[in-house]
Short mmCIF file of C-alpha atoms and ligand atoms in Angstrom, two decimals:
data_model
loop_
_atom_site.label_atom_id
_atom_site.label_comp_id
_atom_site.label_asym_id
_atom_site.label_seq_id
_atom_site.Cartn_x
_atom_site.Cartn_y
_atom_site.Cartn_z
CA UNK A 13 0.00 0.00 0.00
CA UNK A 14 1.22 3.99 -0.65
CA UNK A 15 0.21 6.98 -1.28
CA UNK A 16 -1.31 7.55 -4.47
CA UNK A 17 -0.66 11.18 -4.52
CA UNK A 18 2.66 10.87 -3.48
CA UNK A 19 3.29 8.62 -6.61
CA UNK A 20 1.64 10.34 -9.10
CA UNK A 21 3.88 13.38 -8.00
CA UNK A 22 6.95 10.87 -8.11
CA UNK A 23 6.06 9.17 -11.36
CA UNK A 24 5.10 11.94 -13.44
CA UNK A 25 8.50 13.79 -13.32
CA UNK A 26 8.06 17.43 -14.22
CA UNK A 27 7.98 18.40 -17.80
CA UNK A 28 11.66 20.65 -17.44
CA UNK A 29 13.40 17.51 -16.61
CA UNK A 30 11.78 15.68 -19.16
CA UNK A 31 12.84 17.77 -21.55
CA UNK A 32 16.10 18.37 -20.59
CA UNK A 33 16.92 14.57 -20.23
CA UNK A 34 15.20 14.64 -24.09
CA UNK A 35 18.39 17.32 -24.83
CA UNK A 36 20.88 15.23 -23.17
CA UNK A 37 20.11 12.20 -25.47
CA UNK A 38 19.82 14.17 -28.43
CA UNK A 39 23.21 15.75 -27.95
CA UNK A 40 24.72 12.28 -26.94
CA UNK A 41 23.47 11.20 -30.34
CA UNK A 42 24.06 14.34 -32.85
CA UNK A 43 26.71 16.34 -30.64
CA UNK A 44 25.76 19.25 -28.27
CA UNK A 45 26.94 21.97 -30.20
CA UNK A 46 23.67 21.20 -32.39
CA UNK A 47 21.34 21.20 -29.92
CA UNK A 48 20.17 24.07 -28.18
CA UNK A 49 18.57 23.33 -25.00
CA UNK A 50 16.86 26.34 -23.48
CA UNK A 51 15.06 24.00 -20.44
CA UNK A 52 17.01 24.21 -17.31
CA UNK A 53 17.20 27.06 -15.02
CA UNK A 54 20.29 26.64 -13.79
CA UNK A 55 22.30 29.18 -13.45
CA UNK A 56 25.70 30.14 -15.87
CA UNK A 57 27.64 32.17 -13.57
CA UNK A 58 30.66 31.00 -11.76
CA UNK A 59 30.01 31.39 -8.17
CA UNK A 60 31.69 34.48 -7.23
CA UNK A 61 35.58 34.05 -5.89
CA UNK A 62 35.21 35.73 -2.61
CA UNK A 63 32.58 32.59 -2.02
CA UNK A 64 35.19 29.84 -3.11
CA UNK A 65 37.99 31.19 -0.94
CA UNK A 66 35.76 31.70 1.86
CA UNK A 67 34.67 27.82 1.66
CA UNK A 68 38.44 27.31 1.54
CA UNK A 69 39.41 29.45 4.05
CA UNK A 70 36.49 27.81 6.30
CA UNK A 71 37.53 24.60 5.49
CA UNK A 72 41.54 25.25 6.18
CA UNK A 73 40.92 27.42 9.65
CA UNK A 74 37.67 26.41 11.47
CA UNK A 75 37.47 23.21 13.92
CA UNK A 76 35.81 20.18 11.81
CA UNK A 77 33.24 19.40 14.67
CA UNK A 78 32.00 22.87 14.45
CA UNK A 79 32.26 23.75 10.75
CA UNK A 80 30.34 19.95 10.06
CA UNK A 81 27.91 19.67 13.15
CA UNK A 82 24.39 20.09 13.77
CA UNK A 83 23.36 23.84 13.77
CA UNK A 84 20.21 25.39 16.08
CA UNK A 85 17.52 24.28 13.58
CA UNK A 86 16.55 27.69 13.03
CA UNK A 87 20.14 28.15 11.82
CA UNK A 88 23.41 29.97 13.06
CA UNK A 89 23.01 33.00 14.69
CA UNK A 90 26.18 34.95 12.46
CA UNK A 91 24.31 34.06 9.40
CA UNK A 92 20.93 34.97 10.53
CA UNK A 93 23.03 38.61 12.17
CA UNK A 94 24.55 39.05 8.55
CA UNK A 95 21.35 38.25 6.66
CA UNK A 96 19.38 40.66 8.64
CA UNK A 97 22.21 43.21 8.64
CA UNK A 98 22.38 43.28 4.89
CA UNK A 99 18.30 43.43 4.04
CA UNK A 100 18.47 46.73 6.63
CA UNK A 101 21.49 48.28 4.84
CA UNK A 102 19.80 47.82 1.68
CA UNK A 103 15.94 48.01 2.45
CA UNK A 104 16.20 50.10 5.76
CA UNK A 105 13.98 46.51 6.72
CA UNK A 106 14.23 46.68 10.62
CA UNK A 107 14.89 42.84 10.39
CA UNK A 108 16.76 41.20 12.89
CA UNK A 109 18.27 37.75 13.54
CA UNK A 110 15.18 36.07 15.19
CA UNK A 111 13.14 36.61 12.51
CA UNK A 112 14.79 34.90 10.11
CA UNK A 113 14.61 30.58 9.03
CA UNK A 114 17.97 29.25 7.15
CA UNK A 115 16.77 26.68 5.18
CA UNK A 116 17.89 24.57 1.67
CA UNK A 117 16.78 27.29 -0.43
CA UNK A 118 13.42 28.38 -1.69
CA UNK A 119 11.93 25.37 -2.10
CA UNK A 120 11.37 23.76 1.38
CA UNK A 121 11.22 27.52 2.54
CA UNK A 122 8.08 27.55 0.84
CA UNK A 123 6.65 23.99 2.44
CA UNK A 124 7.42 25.47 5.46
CA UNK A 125 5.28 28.51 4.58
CA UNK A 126 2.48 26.84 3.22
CA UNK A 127 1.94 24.58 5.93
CA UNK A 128 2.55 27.40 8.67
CA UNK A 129 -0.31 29.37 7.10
CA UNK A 130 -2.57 26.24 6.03
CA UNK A 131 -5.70 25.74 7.88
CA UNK A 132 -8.81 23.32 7.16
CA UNK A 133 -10.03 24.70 3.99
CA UNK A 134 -7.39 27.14 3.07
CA UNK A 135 -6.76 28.61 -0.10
CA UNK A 136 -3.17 29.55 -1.74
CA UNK A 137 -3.02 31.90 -4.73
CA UNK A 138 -1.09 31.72 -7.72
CA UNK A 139 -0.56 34.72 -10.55
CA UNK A 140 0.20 32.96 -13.57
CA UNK A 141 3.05 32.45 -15.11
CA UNK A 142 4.03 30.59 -12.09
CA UNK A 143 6.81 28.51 -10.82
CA UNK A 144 5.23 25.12 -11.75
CA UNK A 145 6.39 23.67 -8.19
CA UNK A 146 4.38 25.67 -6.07
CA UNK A 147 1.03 23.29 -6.88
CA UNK A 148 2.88 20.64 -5.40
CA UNK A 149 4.58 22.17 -2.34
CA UNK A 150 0.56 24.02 -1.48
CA UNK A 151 -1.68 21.16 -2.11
CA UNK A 152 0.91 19.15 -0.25
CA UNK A 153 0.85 21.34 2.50
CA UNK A 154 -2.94 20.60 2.21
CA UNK A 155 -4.48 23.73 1.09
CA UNK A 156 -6.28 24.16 -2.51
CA UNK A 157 -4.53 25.90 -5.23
CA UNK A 158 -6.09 28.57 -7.32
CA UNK A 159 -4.71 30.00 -10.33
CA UNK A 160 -5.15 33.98 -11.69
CA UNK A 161 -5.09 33.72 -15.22
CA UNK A 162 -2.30 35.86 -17.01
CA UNK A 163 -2.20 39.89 -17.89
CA UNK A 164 -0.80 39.24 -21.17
CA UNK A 165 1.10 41.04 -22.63
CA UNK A 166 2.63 42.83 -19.48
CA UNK A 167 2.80 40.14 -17.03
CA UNK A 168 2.13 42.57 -14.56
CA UNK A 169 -0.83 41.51 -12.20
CA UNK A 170 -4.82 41.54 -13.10
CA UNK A 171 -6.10 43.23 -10.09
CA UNK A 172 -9.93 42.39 -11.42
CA UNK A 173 -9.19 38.42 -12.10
CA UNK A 174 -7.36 38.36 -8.29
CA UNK A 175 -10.13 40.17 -6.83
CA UNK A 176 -12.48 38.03 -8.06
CA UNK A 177 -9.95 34.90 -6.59
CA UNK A 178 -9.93 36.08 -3.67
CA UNK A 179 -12.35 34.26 -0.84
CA UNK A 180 -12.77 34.21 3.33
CA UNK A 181 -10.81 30.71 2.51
CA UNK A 182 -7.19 32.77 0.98
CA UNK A 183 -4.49 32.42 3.39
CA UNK A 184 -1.92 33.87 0.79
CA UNK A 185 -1.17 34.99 -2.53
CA UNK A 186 2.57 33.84 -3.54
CA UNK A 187 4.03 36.72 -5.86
CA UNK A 188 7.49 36.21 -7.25
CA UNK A 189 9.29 39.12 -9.09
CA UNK A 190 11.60 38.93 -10.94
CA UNK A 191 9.43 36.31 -12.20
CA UNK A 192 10.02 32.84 -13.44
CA UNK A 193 9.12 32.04 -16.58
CA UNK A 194 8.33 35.64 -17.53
CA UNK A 195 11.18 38.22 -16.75
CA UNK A 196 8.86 40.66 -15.30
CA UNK A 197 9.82 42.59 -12.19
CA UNK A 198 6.51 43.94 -10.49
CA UNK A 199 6.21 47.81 -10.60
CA UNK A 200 5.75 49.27 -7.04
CA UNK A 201 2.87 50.64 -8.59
CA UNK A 202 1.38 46.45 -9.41
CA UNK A 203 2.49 45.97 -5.46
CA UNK A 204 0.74 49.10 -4.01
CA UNK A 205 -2.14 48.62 -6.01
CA UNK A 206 -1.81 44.56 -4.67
CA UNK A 207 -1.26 45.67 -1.27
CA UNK A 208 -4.68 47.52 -1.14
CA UNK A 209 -6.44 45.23 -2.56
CA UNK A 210 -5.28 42.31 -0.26
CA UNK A 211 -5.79 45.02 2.96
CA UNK A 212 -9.39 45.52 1.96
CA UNK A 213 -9.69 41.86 1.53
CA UNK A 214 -8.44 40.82 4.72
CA UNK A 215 -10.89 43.57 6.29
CA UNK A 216 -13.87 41.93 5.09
CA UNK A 217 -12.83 38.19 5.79
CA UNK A 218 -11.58 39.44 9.43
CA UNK A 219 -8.12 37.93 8.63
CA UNK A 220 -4.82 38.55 7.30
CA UNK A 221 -4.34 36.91 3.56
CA UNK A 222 -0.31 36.79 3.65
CA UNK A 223 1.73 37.66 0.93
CA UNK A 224 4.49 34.50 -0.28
CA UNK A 225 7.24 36.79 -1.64
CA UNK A 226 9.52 34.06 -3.29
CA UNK A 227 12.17 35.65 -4.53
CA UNK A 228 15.37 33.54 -5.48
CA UNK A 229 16.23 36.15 -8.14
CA UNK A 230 15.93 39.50 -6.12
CA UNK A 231 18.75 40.53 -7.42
CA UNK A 232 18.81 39.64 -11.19
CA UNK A 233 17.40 42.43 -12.57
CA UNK A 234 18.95 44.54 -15.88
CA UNK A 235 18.39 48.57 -16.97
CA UNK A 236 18.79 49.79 -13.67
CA UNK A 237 15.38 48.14 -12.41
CA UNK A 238 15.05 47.14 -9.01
CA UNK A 239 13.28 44.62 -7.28
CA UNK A 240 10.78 46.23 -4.49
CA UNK A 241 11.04 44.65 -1.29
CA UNK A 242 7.54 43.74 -0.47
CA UNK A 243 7.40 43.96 3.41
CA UNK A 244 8.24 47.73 3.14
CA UNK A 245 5.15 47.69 0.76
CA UNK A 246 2.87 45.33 2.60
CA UNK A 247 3.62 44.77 6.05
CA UNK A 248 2.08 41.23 6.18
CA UNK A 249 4.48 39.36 3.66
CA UNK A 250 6.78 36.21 4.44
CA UNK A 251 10.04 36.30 2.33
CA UNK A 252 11.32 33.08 1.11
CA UNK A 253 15.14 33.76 -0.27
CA UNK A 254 17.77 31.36 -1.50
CA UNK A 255 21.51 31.98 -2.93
CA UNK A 256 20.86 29.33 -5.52
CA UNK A 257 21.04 31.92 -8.59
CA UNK A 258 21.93 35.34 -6.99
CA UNK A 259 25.43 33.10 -5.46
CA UNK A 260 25.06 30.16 -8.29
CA UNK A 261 24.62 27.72 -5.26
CA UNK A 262 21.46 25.88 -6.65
CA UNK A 263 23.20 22.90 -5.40
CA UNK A 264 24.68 23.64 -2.36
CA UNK A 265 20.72 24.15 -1.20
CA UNK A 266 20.76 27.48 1.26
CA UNK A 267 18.59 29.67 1.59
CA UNK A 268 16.11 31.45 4.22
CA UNK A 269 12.30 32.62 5.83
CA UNK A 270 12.10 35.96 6.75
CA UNK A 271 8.68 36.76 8.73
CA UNK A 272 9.08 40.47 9.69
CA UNK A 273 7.86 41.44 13.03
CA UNK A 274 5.63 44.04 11.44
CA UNK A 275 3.48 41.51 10.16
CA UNK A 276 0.66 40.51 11.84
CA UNK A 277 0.96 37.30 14.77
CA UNK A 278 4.77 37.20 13.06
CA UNK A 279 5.77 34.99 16.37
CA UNK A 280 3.17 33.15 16.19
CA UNK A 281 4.20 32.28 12.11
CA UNK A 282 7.80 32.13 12.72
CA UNK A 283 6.76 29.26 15.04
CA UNK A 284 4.84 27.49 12.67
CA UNK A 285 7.18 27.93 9.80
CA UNK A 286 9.90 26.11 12.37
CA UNK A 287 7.67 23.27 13.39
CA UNK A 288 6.11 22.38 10.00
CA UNK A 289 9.90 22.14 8.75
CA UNK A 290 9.97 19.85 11.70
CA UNK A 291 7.27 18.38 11.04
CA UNK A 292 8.18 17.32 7.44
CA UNK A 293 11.97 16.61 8.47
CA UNK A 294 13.59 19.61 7.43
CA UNK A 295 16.38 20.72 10.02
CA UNK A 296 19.71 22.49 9.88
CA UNK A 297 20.72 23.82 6.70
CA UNK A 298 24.21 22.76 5.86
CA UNK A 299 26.64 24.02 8.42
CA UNK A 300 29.08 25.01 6.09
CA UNK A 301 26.83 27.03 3.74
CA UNK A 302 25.23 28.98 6.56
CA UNK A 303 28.74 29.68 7.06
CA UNK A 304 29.46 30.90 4.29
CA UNK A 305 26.67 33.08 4.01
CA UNK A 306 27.41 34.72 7.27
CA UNK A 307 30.55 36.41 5.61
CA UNK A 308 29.10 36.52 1.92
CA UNK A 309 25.55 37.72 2.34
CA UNK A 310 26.25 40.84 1.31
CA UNK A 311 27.47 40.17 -1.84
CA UNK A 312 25.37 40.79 -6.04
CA UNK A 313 25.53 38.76 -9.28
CA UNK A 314 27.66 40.09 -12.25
CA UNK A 315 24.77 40.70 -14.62
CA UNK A 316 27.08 41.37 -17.64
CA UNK A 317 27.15 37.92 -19.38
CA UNK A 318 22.96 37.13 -18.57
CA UNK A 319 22.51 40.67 -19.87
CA UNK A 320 24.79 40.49 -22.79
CA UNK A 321 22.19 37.13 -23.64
CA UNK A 322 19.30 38.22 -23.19
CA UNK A 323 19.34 41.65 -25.41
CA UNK A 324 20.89 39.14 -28.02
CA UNK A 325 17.73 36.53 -27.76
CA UNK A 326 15.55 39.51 -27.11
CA UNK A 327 17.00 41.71 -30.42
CA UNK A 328 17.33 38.28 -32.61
CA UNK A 329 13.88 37.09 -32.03
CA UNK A 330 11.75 40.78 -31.88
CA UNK A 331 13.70 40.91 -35.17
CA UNK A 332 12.63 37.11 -36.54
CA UNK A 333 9.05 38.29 -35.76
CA UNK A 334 8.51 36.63 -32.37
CA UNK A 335 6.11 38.34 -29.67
CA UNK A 336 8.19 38.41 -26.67
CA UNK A 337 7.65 39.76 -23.36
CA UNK A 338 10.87 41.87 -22.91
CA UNK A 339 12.50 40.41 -18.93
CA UNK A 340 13.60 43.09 -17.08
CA UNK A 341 14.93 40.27 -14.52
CA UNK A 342 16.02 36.65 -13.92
CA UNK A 343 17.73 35.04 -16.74
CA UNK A 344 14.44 33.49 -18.42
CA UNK A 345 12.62 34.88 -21.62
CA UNK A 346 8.91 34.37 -22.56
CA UNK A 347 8.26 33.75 -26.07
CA UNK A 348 4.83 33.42 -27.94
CA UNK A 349 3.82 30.53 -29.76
CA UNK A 350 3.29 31.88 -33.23
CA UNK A 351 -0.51 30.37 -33.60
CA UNK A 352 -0.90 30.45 -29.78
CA UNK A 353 -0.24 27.10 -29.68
CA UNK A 354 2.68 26.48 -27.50
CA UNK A 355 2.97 22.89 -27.03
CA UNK A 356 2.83 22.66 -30.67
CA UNK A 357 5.58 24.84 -31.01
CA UNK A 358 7.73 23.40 -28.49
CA UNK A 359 7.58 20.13 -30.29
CA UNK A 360 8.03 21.94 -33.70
CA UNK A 361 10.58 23.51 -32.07
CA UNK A 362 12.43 20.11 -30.34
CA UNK A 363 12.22 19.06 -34.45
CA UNK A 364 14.56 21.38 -35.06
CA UNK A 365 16.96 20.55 -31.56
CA UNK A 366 15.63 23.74 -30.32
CA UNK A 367 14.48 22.80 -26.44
CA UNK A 368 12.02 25.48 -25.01
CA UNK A 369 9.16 24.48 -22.11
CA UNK A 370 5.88 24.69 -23.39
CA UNK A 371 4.22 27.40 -20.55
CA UNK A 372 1.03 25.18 -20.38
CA UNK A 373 2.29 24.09 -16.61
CA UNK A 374 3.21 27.71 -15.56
CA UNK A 375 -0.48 28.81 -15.98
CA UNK A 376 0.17 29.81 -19.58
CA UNK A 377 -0.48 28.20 -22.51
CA UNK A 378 0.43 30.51 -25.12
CA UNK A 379 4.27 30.79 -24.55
CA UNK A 380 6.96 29.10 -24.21
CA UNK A 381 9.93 29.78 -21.82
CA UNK A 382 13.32 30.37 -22.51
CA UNK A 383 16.40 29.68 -20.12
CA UNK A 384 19.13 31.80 -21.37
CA UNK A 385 21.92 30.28 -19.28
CA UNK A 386 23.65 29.35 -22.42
CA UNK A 387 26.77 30.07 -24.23
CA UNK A 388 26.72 33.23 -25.72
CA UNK A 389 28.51 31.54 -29.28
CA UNK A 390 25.55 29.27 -29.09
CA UNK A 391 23.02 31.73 -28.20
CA UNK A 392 23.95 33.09 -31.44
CA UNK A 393 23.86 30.34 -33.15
CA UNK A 394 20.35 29.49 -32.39
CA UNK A 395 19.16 32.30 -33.84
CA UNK A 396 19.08 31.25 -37.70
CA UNK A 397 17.45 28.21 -36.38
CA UNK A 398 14.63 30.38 -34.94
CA UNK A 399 14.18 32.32 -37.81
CA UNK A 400 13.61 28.94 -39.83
CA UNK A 401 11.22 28.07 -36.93
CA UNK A 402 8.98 31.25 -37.68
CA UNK A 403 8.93 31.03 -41.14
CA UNK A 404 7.56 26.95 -41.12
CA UNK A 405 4.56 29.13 -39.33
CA UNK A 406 4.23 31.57 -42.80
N1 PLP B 506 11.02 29.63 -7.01
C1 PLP B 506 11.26 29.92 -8.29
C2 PLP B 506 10.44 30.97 -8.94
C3 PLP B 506 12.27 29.26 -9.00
O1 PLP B 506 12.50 29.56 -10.26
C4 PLP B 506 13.03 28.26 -8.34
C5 PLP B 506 14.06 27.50 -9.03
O2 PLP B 506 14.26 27.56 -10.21
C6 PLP B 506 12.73 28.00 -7.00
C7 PLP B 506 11.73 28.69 -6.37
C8 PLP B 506 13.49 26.97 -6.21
O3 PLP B 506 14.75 27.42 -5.91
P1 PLP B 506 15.68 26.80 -4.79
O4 PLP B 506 16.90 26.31 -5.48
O5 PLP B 506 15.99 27.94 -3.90
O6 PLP B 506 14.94 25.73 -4.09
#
């Protein structure tokens, strides 16, 4: 006997991995300088040098026992002190060390969320395009998961379709800018306008409907743009961080829950966040990682080579004839199908060893995303190919 559930989730692998593992064969058979594999987001940086001779220097200096061991399961104190130090110097936050969760990145940062705020009934919003993952991580957390159809073009967010979302069951709306698979950085304008809307909201249902900010690529943002930090803008917001692409870490697994005292029964949350990791087995972030991040959490991507990629994929494929939604962050670019169809073109595309995710399981059925954590030679490479793509559509 199992869990059903559990192995439908297991057996059905998601769609990114699918297709990735598709490019891997392909390229094992034809060579992968012909195929060009757009799926994974993993990020093309090096990890910054100050991080790699910290690891060194932590590894050459510090006693084993202590650099290996257990940490407090809410995570070192010098790491939470840094990470708290560095959202005040840059957001004048007020944050401070016991209000932060280390965790393994965004991921089980968001479990941890969603079952902290879950009760009988509960309801967790979703703009899309979304991260496909967060269906999984809310309805196991044992809420429902409702989707808010897509402002297309902008990719801002449709204040009329939420509205109507909204119920007395919402205990959160998750809202991640930059976003992934779009690019789009919400305007402070979106998250004012969001903030009031979710205030009169939790007025009328007589409690607070949280905002998820997940935001693994606060940072990656291009033209000057800047991410707004959403508990300045909304006091009742829970952060969920992670170094995996602003420190190209994504394996490493670090990251953190920030629950800002401002927002409302925040001891109360912080609790819960702490015992549903608990509950589902998720203590101490590695050791050595929160150590790291207590000297390095201070430290921004280089945004040359993603930017130098993404105005070439942008420029190449405005130019084919491609609608594209122009990313103003994270290293991903959302492309139209050409007849709206974009598992069609994703497989029209795979004919040609072009590998792009069809946006059906972000929410979004009529694009197709783009990882641009690619070569640049390639990049440009690619682009003939898309050209040939486009015109099979004339
Ligand atoms: N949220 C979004 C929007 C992502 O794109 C990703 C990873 O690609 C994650 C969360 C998970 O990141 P992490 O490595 O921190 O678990």
């Amino acid at each position: 006997m199992y869990n059903q559930k559990a192995y439908e989730l297991g057996a059905n692998g998601s769609c990114i991995r699918e297709l990735y593992a598709y490019g891997r064969q392909r390229a094992a058979l034809i060579g992968d300088e012909n195929v060009f594999d757009f799926t994974q987001g993993n990020p093309s940086n090096p990890t910054p040098k100050k991080v790699e001779e910290t690891v060194q220097s932590l590894m050459a200096d510090m006693n084993p026992l202590e650099l290996h061991g257990y940490t407090s399961a809410v995570g070192d104190p010098a790491a939470r002190q840094a990470i708290a130090d560095d959202l005040n110097a840059r957001f004048d936050a007020g944050a401070s060390a016991d209000e932060l969760f280390l965790c393994c990145g965004t991921t089980p940062a968001l479990a941890a969320v969603f079952g902290a705020l879950t009760v009988p009934g509960a309801q967790i919003v979703a703009l899309a395009p979304f991260f496909p993952e967060y269906r999984p991580l809310a309805e196991g957390a044992g809420a429902s998961f409702v989707v808010v159809p897509p402002d297309i073009p902008d990719f801002q967010i449709p204040m009329g379709a939420l509205e109507a979302a909204l119920t007395e069951h919402t205990v959160a709306v998750i809202v991640n800018s930059p976003n992934n698979p779009a690019g789009t950085v919400y305007t402070e304008k979106t998250l004012r306008a969001l903030a009031q809307l979710l205030e009169e909201k939790s007025r009328q249902y007589g409690h607070p409907i949280y905002i998820v900010a997940d935001e693994p690529y606060r940072e990656l943002t291009y033209d000057g743009v800047q991410t707004p930090f959403i508990p300045n803008i909304y006091p009742n917001t829970v952060v969920c961080y992670s170094y995996s692409k602003s420190l190209t870490l994504a394996g490493e697994r670090i990251g953190y829950v920030y629950v800002p005292k401002q927002a409302q029964d925040s001891k109360a949350l912080y609790a819960a966040v702490s015992g549903t990791a608990r509950a589902i087995g998720h203590i101490c972030a590695p050791s050595l990682w929160q150590k790291v991040i207590a000297r390095c959490a201070h430290l921004r991507p280089d945004m040359t080579a993603y930017d130098k990629n993404r105005r070439a994929l942008y420029e190449g494929l405005t130019a084919a004839g491609y609608e594209v939604a122009k990313p103003q962050g994270a290293f991903y670019l959302f492309v139209k199908a050409p007849d709206g169809d974009a598992m069609a073109f994703a497989e029209r595309a795979k004919n040609m060893d072009i590998i792009l995710v069809p946006g059906n399981d972000f929410g979004c059925s009529a694009y197709c995303r783009l990882c641009y954590c690619v070569s640049y030679e390639k990049l440009q490479r690619s682009l003939p190919r898309f050209r040939e793509l486009i015109e099979s559509y004339r």
